[in-house]
Each structure stands twice: as C-alpha cells, then as structure tokens.
Tab-separated table of C-alpha atoms and ligand atoms in Angstrom:
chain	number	residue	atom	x	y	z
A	43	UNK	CA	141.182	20.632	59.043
A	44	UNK	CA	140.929	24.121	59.036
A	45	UNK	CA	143.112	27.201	57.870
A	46	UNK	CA	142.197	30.697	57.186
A	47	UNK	CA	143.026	29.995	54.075
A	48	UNK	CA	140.810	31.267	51.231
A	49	UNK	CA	141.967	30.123	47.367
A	50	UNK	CA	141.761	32.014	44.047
A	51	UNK	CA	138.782	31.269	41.792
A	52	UNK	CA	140.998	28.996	39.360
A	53	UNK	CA	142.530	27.222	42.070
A	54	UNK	CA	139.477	26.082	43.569
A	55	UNK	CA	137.885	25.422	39.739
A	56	UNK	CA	140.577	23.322	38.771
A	57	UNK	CA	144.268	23.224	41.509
A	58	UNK	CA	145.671	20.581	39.735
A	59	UNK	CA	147.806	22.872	36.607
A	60	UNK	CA	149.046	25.288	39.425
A	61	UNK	CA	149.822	21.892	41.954
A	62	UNK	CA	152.072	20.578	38.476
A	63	UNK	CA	153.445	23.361	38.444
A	64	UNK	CA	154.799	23.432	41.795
A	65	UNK	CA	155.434	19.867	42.220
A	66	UNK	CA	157.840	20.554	39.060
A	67	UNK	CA	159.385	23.029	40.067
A	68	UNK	CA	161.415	22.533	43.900
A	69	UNK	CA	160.162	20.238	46.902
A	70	UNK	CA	158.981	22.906	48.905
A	71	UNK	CA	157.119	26.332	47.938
A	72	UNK	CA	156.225	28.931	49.893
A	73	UNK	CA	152.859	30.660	49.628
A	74	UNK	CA	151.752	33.463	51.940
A	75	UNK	CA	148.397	33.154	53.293
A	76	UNK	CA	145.450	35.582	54.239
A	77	UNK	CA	147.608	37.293	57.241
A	78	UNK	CA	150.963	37.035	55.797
A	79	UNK	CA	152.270	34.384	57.510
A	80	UNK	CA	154.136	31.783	55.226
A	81	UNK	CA	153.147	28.532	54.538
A	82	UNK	CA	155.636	25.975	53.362
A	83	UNK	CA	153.935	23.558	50.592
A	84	UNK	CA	154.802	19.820	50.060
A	85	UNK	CA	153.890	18.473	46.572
A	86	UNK	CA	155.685	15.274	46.053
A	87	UNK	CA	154.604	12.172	47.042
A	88	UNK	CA	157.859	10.483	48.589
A	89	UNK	CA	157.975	14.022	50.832
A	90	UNK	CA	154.173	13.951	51.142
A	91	UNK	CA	154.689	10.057	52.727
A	92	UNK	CA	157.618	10.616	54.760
A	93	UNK	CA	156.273	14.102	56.564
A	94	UNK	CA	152.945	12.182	56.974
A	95	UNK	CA	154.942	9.946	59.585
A	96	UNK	CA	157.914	12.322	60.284
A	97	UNK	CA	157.613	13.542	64.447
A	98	UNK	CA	159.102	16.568	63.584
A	99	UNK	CA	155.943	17.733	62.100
A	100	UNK	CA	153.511	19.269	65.026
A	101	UNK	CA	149.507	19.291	64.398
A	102	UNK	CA	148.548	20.484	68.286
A	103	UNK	CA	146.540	23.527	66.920
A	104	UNK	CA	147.298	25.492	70.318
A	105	UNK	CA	150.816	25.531	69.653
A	106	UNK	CA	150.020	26.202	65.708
A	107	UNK	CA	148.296	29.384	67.332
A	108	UNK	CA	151.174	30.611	69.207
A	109	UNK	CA	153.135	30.423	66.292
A	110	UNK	CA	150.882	32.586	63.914
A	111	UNK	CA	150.231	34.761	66.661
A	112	UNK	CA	153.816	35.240	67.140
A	113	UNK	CA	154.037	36.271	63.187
A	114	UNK	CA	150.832	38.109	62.885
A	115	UNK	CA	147.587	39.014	64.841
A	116	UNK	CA	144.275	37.473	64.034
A	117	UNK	CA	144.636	34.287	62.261
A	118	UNK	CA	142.407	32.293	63.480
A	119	UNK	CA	143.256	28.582	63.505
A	120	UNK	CA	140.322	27.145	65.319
A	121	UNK	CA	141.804	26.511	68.735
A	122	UNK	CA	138.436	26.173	70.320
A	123	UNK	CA	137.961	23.143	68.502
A	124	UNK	CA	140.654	20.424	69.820
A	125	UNK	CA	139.951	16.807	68.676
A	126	UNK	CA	142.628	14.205	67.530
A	127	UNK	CA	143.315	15.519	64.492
A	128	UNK	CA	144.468	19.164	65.561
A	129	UNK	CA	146.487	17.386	68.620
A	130	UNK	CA	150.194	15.617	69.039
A	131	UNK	CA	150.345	11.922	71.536
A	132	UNK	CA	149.913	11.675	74.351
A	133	UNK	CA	146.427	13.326	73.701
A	134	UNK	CA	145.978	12.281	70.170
A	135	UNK	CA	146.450	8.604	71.452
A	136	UNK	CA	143.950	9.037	74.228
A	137	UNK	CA	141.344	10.848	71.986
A	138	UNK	CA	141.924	8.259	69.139
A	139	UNK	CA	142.056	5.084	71.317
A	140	UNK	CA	138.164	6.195	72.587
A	141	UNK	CA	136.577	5.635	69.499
A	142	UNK	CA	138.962	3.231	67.347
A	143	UNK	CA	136.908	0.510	68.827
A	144	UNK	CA	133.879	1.341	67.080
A	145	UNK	CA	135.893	1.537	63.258
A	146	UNK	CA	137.258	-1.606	63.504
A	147	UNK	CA	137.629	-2.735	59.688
A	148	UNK	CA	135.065	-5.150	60.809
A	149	UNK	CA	132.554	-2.352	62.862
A	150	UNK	CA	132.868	-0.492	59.276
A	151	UNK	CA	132.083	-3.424	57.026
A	152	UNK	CA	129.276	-4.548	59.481
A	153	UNK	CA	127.059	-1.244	58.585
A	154	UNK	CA	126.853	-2.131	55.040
A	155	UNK	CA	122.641	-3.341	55.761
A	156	UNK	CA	122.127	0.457	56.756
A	157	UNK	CA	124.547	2.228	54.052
A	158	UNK	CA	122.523	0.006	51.411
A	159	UNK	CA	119.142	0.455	52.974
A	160	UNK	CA	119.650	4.550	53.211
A	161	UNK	CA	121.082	4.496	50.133
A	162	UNK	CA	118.130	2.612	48.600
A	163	UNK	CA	115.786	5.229	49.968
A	164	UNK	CA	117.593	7.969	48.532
A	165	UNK	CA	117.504	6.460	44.504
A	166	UNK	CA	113.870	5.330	45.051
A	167	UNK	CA	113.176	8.923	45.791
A	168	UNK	CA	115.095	10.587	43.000
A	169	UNK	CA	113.805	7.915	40.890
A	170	UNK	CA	110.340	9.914	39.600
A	171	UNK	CA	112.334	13.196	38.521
A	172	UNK	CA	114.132	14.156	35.355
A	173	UNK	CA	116.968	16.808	36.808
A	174	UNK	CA	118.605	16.671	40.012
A	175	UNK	CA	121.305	17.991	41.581
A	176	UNK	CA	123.651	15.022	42.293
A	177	UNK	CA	125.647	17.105	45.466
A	178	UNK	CA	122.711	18.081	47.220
A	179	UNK	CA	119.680	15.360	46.244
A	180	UNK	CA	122.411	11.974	45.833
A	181	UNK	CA	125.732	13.066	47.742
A	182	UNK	CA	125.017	15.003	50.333
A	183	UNK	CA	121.996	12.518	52.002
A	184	UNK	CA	124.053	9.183	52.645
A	185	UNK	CA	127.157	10.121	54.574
A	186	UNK	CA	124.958	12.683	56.898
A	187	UNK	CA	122.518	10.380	57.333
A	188	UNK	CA	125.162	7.250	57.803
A	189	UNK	CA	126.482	10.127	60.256
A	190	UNK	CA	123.588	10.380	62.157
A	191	UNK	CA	122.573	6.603	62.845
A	192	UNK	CA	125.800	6.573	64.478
A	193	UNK	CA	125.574	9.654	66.722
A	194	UNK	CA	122.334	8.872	67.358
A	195	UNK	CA	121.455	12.501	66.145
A	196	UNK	CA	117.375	13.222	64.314
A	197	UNK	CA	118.170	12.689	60.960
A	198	UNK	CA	115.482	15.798	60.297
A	199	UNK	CA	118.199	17.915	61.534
A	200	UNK	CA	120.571	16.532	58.587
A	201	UNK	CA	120.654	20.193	56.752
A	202	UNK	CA	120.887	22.661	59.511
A	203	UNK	CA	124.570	20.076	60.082
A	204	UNK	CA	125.478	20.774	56.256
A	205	UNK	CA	124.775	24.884	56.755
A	206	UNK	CA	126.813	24.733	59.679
A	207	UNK	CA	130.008	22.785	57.952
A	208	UNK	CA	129.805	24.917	54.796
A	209	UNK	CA	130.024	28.323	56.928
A	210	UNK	CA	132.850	26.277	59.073
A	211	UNK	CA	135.127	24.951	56.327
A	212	UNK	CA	134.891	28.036	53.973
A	213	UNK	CA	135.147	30.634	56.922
A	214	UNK	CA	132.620	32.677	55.004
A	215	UNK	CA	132.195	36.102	56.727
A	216	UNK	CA	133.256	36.025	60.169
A	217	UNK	CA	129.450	36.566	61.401
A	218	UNK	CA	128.651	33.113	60.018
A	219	UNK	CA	131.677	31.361	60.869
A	220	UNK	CA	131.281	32.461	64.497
A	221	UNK	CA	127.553	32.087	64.205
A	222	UNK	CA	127.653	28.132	63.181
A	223	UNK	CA	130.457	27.592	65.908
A	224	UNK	CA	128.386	28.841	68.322
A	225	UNK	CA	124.832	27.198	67.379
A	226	UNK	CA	126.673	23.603	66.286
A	227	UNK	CA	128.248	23.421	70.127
A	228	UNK	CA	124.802	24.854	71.655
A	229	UNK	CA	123.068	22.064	69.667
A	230	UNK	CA	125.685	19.189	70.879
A	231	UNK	CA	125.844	20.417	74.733
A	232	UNK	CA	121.734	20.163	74.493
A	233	UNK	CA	122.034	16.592	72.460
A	234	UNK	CA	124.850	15.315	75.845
A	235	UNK	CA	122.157	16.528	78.281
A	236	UNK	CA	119.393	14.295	76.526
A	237	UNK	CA	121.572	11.863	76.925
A	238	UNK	CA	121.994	11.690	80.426
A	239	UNK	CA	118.670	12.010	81.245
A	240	UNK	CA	117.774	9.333	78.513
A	241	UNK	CA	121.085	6.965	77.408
A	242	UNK	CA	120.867	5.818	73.867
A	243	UNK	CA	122.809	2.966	72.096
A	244	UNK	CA	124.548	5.208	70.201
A	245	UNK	CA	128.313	6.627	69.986
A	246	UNK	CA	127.489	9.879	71.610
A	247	UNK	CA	126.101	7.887	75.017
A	248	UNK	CA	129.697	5.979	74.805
A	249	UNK	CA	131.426	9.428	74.696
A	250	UNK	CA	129.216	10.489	77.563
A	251	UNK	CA	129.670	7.681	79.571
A	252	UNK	CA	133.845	8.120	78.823
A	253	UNK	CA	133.305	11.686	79.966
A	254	UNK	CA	132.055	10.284	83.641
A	255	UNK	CA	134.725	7.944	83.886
A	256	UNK	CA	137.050	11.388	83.620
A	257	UNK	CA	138.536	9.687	80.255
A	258	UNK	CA	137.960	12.805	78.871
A	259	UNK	CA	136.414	16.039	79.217
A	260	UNK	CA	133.034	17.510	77.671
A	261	UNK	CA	134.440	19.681	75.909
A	262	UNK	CA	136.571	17.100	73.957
A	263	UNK	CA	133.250	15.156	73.380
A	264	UNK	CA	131.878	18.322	71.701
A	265	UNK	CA	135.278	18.552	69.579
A	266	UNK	CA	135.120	14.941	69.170
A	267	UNK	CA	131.189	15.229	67.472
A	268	UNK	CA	132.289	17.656	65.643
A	269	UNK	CA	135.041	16.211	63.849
A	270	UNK	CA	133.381	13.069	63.516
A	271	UNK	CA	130.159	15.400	62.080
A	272	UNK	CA	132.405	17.813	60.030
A	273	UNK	CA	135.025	14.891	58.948
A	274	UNK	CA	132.891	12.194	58.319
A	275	UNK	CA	130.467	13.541	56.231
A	276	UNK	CA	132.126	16.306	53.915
A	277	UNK	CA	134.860	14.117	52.411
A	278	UNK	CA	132.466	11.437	51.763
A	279	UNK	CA	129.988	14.058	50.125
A	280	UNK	CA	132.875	15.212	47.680
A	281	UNK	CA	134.015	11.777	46.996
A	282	UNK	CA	130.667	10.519	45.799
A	283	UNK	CA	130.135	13.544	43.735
A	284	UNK	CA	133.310	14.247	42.459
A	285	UNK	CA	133.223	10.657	41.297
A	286	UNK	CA	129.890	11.295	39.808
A	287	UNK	CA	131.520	13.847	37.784
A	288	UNK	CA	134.259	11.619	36.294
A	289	UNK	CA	132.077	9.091	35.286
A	290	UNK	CA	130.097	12.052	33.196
A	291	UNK	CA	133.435	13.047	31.586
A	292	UNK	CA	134.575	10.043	31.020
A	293	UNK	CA	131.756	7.642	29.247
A	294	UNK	CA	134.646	5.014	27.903
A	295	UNK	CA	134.913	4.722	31.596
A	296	UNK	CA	131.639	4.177	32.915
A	297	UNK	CA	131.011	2.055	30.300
A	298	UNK	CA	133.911	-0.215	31.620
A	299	UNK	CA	132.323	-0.157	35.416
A	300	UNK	CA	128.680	-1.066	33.993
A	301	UNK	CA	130.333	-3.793	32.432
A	302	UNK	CA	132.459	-4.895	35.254
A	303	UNK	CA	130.868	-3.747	38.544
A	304	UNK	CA	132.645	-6.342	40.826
A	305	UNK	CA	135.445	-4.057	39.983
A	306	UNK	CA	133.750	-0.919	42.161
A	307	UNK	CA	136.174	-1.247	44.982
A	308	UNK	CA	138.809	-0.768	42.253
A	309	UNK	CA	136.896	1.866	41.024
A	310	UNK	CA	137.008	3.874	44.297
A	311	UNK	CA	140.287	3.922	44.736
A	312	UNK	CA	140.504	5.764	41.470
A	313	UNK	CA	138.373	8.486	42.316
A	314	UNK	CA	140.324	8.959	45.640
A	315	UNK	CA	143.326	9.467	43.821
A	316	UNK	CA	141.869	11.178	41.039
A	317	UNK	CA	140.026	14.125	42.646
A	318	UNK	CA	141.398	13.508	46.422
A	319	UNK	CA	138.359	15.038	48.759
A	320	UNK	CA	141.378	15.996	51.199
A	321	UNK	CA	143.581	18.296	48.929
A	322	UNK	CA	145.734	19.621	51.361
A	323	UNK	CA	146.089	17.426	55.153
A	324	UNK	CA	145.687	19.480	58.609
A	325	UNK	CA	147.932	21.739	59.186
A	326	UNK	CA	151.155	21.171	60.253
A	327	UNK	CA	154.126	22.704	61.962
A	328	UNK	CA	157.955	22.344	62.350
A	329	UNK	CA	158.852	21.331	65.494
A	330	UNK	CA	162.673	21.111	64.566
A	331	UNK	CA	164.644	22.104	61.287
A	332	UNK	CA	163.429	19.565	58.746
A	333	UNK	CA	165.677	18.970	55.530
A	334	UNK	CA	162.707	18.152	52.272
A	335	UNK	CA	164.771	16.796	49.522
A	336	UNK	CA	167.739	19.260	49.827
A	337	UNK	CA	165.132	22.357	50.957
A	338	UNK	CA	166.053	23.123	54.560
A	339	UNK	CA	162.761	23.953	56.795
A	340	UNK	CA	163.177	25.813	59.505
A	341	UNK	CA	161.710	24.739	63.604
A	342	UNK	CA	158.541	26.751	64.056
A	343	UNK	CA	157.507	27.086	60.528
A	344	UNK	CA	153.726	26.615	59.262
A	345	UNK	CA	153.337	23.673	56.734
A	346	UNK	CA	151.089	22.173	53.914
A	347	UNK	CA	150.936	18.703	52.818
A	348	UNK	CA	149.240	18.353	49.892
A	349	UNK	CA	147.244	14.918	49.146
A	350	UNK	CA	146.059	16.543	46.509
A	351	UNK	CA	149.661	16.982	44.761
A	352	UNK	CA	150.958	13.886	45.570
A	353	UNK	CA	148.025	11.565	44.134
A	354	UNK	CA	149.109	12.911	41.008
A	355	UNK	CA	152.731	12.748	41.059
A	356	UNK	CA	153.601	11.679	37.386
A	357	UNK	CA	157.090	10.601	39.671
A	358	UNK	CA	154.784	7.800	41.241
A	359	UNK	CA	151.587	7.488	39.183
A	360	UNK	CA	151.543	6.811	35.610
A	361	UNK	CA	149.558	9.226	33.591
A	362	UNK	CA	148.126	10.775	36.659
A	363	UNK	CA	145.863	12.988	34.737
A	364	UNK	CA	144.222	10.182	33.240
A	365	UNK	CA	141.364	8.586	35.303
A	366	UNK	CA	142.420	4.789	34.905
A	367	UNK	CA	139.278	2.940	37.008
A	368	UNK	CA	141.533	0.195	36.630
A	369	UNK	CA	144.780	1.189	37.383
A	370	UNK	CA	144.892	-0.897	40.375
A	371	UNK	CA	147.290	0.654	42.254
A	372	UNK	CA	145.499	1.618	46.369
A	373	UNK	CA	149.221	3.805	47.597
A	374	UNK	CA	147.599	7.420	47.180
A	375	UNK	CA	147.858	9.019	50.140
A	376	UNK	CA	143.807	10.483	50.006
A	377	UNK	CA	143.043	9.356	53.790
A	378	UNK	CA	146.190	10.179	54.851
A	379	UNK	CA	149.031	7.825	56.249
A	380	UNK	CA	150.697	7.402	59.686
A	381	UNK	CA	148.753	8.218	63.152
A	382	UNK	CA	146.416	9.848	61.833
A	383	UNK	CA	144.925	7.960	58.896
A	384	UNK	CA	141.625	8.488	58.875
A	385	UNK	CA	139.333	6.039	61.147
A	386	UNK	CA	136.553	6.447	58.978
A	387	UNK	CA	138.367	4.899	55.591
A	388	UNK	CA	136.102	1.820	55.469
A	389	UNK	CA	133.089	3.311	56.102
A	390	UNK	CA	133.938	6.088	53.428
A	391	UNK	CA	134.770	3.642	50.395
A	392	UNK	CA	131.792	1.411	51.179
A	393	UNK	CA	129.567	4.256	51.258
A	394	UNK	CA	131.254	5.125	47.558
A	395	UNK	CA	130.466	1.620	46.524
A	396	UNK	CA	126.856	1.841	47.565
A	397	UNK	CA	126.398	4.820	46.115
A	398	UNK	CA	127.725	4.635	42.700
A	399	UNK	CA	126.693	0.876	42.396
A	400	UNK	CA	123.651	2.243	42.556
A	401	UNK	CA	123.581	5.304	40.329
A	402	UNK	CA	125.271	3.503	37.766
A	403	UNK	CA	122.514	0.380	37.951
A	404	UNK	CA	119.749	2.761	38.550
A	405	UNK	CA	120.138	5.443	35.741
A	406	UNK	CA	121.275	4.034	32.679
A	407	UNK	CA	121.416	7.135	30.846
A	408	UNK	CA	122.647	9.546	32.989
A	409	UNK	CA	124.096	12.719	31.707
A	410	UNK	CA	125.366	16.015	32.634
A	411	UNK	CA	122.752	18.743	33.007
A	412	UNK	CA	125.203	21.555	33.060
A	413	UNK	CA	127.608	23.305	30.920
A	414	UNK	CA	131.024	22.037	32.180
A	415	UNK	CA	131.708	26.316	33.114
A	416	UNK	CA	128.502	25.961	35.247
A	417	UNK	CA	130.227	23.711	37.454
A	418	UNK	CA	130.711	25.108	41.268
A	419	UNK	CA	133.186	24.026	43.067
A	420	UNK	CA	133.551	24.332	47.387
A	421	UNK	CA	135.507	27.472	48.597
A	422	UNK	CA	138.313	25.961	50.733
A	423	UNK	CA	142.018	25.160	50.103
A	424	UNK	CA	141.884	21.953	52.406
A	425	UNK	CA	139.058	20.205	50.847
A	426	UNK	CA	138.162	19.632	47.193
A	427	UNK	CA	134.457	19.565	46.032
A	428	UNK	CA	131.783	20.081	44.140
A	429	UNK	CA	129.146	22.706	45.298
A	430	UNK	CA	126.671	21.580	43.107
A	431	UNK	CA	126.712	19.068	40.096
A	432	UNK	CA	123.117	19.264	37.928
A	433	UNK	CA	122.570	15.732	36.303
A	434	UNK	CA	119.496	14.766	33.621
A	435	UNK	CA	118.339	11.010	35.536
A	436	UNK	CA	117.151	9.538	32.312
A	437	UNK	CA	119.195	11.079	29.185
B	108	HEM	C1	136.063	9.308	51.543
B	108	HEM	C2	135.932	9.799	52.699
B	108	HEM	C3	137.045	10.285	53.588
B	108	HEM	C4	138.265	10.841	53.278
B	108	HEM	C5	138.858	11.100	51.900
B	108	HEM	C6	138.927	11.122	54.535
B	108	HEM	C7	140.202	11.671	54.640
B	108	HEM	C8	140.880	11.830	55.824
B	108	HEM	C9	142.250	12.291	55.925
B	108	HEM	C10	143.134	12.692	54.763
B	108	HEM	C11	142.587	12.300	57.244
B	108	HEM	C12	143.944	12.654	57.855
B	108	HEM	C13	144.260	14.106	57.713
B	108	HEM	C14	145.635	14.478	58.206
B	108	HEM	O1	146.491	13.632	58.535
B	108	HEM	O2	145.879	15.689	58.255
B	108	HEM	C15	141.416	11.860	57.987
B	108	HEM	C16	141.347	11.754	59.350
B	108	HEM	C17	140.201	11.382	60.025
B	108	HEM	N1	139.017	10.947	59.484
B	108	HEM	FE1	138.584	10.765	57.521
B	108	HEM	N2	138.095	10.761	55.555
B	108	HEM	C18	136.947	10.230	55.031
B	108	HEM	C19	135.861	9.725	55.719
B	108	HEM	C20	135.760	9.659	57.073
B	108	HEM	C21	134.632	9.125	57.797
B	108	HEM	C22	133.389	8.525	57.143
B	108	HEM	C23	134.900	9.289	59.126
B	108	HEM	C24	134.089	8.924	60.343
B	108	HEM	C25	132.845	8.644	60.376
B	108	HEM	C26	136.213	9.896	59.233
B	108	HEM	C27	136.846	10.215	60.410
B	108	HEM	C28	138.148	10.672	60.509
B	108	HEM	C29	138.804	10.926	61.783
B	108	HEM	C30	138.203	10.746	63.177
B	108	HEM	C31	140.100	11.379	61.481
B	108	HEM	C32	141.191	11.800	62.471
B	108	HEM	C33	142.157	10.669	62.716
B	108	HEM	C34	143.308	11.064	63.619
B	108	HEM	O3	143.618	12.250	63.782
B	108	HEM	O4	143.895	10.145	64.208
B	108	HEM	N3	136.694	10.108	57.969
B	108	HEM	N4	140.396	11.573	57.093
C-alpha cells in the first residue's frame, strides 16, 4: 500500500469535492506525482470493479520499480517490502494460500470472546475521564492489540508498532521512513529467533515453521508480519474513528443505531462506504493497453484505483454524500474485490461492531470536543484517517 505519494492539505482534510470532481468529469485522470511520473486515476465504480479483477493490471512492486525507474530516478516504491499484496500469482497465490487458513470466515468470527474482552478493557479504562482522544485512547488500542494476540507479539510494544506505521505510510522525512524500516525488520528478525528457540501457538511460529519446510523464505515472513502489522491494524484504526466521527455529525443518526443496535452490522457497512479507510487500492500497473470506458491506457503505465471515489459514485449509490446507516446496500468496494480482497474483512467489521456497540452503550452523551477545523486528518493519499479526534465522554 504504499506510494511516494504526498497529498495537498485540502485533499487529505476533505478528498471527496476534488474525487466528484474527477469522477464527473472523464473515466480516467492523470495526476503527476512527487517525481513526475504520471499516475492514471480510476474514479468510477463500474471501472473501479472491473480493473479490481482485470489481469491486465500488474501489482508485483519490483516490476512497478522498473517502470518508475525507467521514467524517473528515486521514487521509491517499497521494493524491499514484498508480501501478497505488492505481488502478481504464482507468488501472490503461494503467499496468500499460507495464511488464508487462519481467516476463514469462521477463524474470524471465532475471536469475537477476545475482540469483546479487549475491547471491554479499553471502555472500562476510559470510563473515569471526561476528554479523550477517540484515535489514540478508543481506536488505536483494539485492532493493535487484536494484532498482537495473533502474532503472538508483547502487547507493551503496541506503540513503538503505531510510530513505526505512521513514519511508513506517510513517508515523513526520509530519515524516519528509513529509520522505522530498519528498526520494524530488526525487531521481527529478533521476534523469528525467539521463536525457534521457544515455539509459540501463535501465527508467527506457523510462518516459521512454513519457512523450514522451504514454503517460503524469511524474508517473506518479515514482509508477511509486516503487512499483516501495517494492514491489519491501520484500516481498522481509521474505520472505528472515522465512524466515531459520523456518528458526532450526524446525531439523527446515532440516535437511529441506539435505538436499533441489532442493526450495527448494517451500520458498518455504512461507514466503509462512507469514509472508505482504503481511499486509493495498491498500486497498480498496465501490463497491456487497457481501454477505461472509451480512455485508452497505455502497457507500462502507473495506475490508481480509487475506493475512495467509487463508494461514492452518485452513478451507483444514491445520495452518496449522505450517511444512510441504513441504506442496506454491502457492494462498496472498501476491502477491495477480486484476488486480493482483503483476508482480514471479518475480523475488521467485527472489531467495528465491538467497538461502536460499545461506545454508543457506554457513553450516552458523547460529544465532540473539538472545533470541526481542529480536526487532523493522516498524511497519505492511500489511506484515509483521522490523526486525532478529541471527544467529551459524558456531554
Ligand atoms: C476495516 C478494516 C480493513 C479494511 C478497510 C481493509 C482494506 C483492504 C483492502 C482495500 C485490501 C485490498 C487492496 C488492493 O487490492 O489494493 C486489503 C487487503 C488485505 N488486507 Fe485488509 N482491510 C482491513 C482490515 C484488515 C485486517 C484486520 C487484516 C488482517 C489482520 C487485513 C489483512 C489484509 C491482507 C493480508 C490483504 C492482502 C490480500 C491480498 O493481497 O491477497 N486487513 N485490505
């Protein structure tokens, strides 16, 4: 998930005017990003679907490389990072078909004990205090922690992880970017060695025990940890919070949830459409000429989908700007669609549920704390979320 990509303040404030905008406008646009090189954007959401499953689109970052360095010199795509979501089959099927075991819908569904017992622990603890901030005290703790329990990783080390991300997802300065790759694989290589010394029943001692069987390589295990560490917690940090923040816009609406909260799995499909924590999927690449509703892509062209876009295509969704909790309609593309659709989906939306079950039962009264120009928002084009989100517990 990663492109050198930085955004302009409004765009990460508030992308959805500009996304109208060029969702109106043609099929494709091109933007230019940091180094020059174009990027060919998809807004709609029939295009969005069909690339999503179209073979002609290439995600095998190594080749992405070549074909930015072959435009310009020194964007950086991430190449020493290669996990299942930067790859093309045959080694996207071998990485994926490692793990898929353990996110069975059932696997997923099976962890809701320790989603609802972690999340218990976090509300009783924010329970005694008047002001919090919602991103970093509510948000942030479940997913890492959910994270953790099934890496088998301390828990204690839950914010060094989040430091680490941050730098990693908004390429900061180069020193910390570089800094955080280097100290996140240090940390897993020493984690893997622990492991054989001492096997735990946890997903990392599977991966291990893959690695021996020459299934796949230690460095893929690293890549693997880290996507699972970087992929698995982020999204699910901005979907809690960003849904947080809809609910505090939109009282008529929370007001309908409190009153129906059998409808929370409704609910969360909402808030993936509505603020999509994915705005824009991995980056793609054309591996032939591809024709986009009458726009003719060339091969060996650098592309954006963006989820973001299409979940509120007025061509598909009715009223997209309106959050509708019970619209009813699951089709937006926020985990994606095709071979890669995310493996964590379950685990995501039941960690949602938890959480804003229990926000909603828990605090009554909750209310913004902020002025609505206070509000921070995460500096990256591929992911959309709040930085921080400052909520009064009790009115
Ligand atoms: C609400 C939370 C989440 C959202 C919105 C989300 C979104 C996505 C999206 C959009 C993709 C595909 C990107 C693309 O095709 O370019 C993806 C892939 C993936 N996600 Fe998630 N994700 C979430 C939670 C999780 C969790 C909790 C885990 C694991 C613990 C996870 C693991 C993965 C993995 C391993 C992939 C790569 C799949 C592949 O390449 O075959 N995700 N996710």
């Amino acid at each position: 998930m990663s492109s050198t990509e930085q955004a302009t303040p409004s765009f990460v404030t508030d992308p959805y005017p500009t996304l109208a905008r060029l969702r109106a406008a043609s099929p494709v646009s091109i933007l230019n990003s940091e180094g020059g090189v174009p990027l060919w954007l998809i807004p709609r959401y029939r295009d969005v679907r069909a690339a999503l499953v179209d073979r002609r689109f290439g995600q095998d970052v190594r080749r992405a490389q070549r074909l930015a360095d072959s435009r310009v010199a020194g964007l950086e795509l991430g190449t020493d990072v290669v996990h299942m979501l930067n790859s093309d089959p045959p080694d996207h099927t071998r990485l994926r078909g490692l793990i898929q075991g353990a996110f069975t819908p059932r696997r997923q569904a099976a962890m809701r004990p320790t989603v609802e017992r972690i999340a218990t622990g976090i509300l009783d603890d924010l329970a005694d205090r008047d002001t919090v901030d919602l991103v970093h005290d509510f948000a942030f703790p479940l997913p890492i922690g959910i994270i953790c329990e099934l890496l088998g990783f301390p828990t204690e080390d839950r914010y060094v992880y989040r430091e680490w991300s941050t730098a990693i997802l908004t390429h900061g300065s180069d020193g910390d970017f570089a800094r955080a790759m280097a100290e996140m694989t240090a940390y897993l290589t020493e984690q893997l060695d622990r492991r054989r010394v001492e096997p735990g029943e946890d997903m990392l001692t599977d991966l291990l025990h893959a690695s021996e069987a020459d299934r796949l390589t230690v460095t893929e295990v690293v890549s693997m940890v880290f996507l699972l560490l970087i992929g698995g917690h982020e999204t699910t940090v901005n979907l809690i919070s960003t849904a947080a923040l809809a609910l505090l816009r939109n009282p008529d609406q929370a007001a309908w949830l409190r009153a129906n909260p059998a409808e929370m799995p409704t609910a969360v499909e909402e808030f993936l459409r509505f603020d999509s924590p994915v705005r824009m999927a991995t980056l793609r690449f054309t591996t032939e000429e591809v024709d986009v509703d009458g726009v003719r892509i060339p091969p060996d062209e650098l592309v954006l989908l963006s989820l973001g876009s299409a979940n509120r295509d007025p061509e598909r969704f009715p009223e997209p700007d309106r959050l509708i909790l019970n619209r009813g309609d699951a089709g937006h593309l926020a985990f994606g669609h095709g071979i890669h659709r995310c493996l964590g989906s379950f685990l995501g939306k039941l960690e949602a549920e938890v959480a804003m079950t229990g926000l909603l039962t828990r605090f009554p009264k909750l209310a913004l704390a902020a002025d609505e120009r206070e509000l921070t928002w995460r500096n990256t084009i591929m992911l959309r979320g709040l930085e921080t989100l400052r909520a009064a517990l009790h009115g």
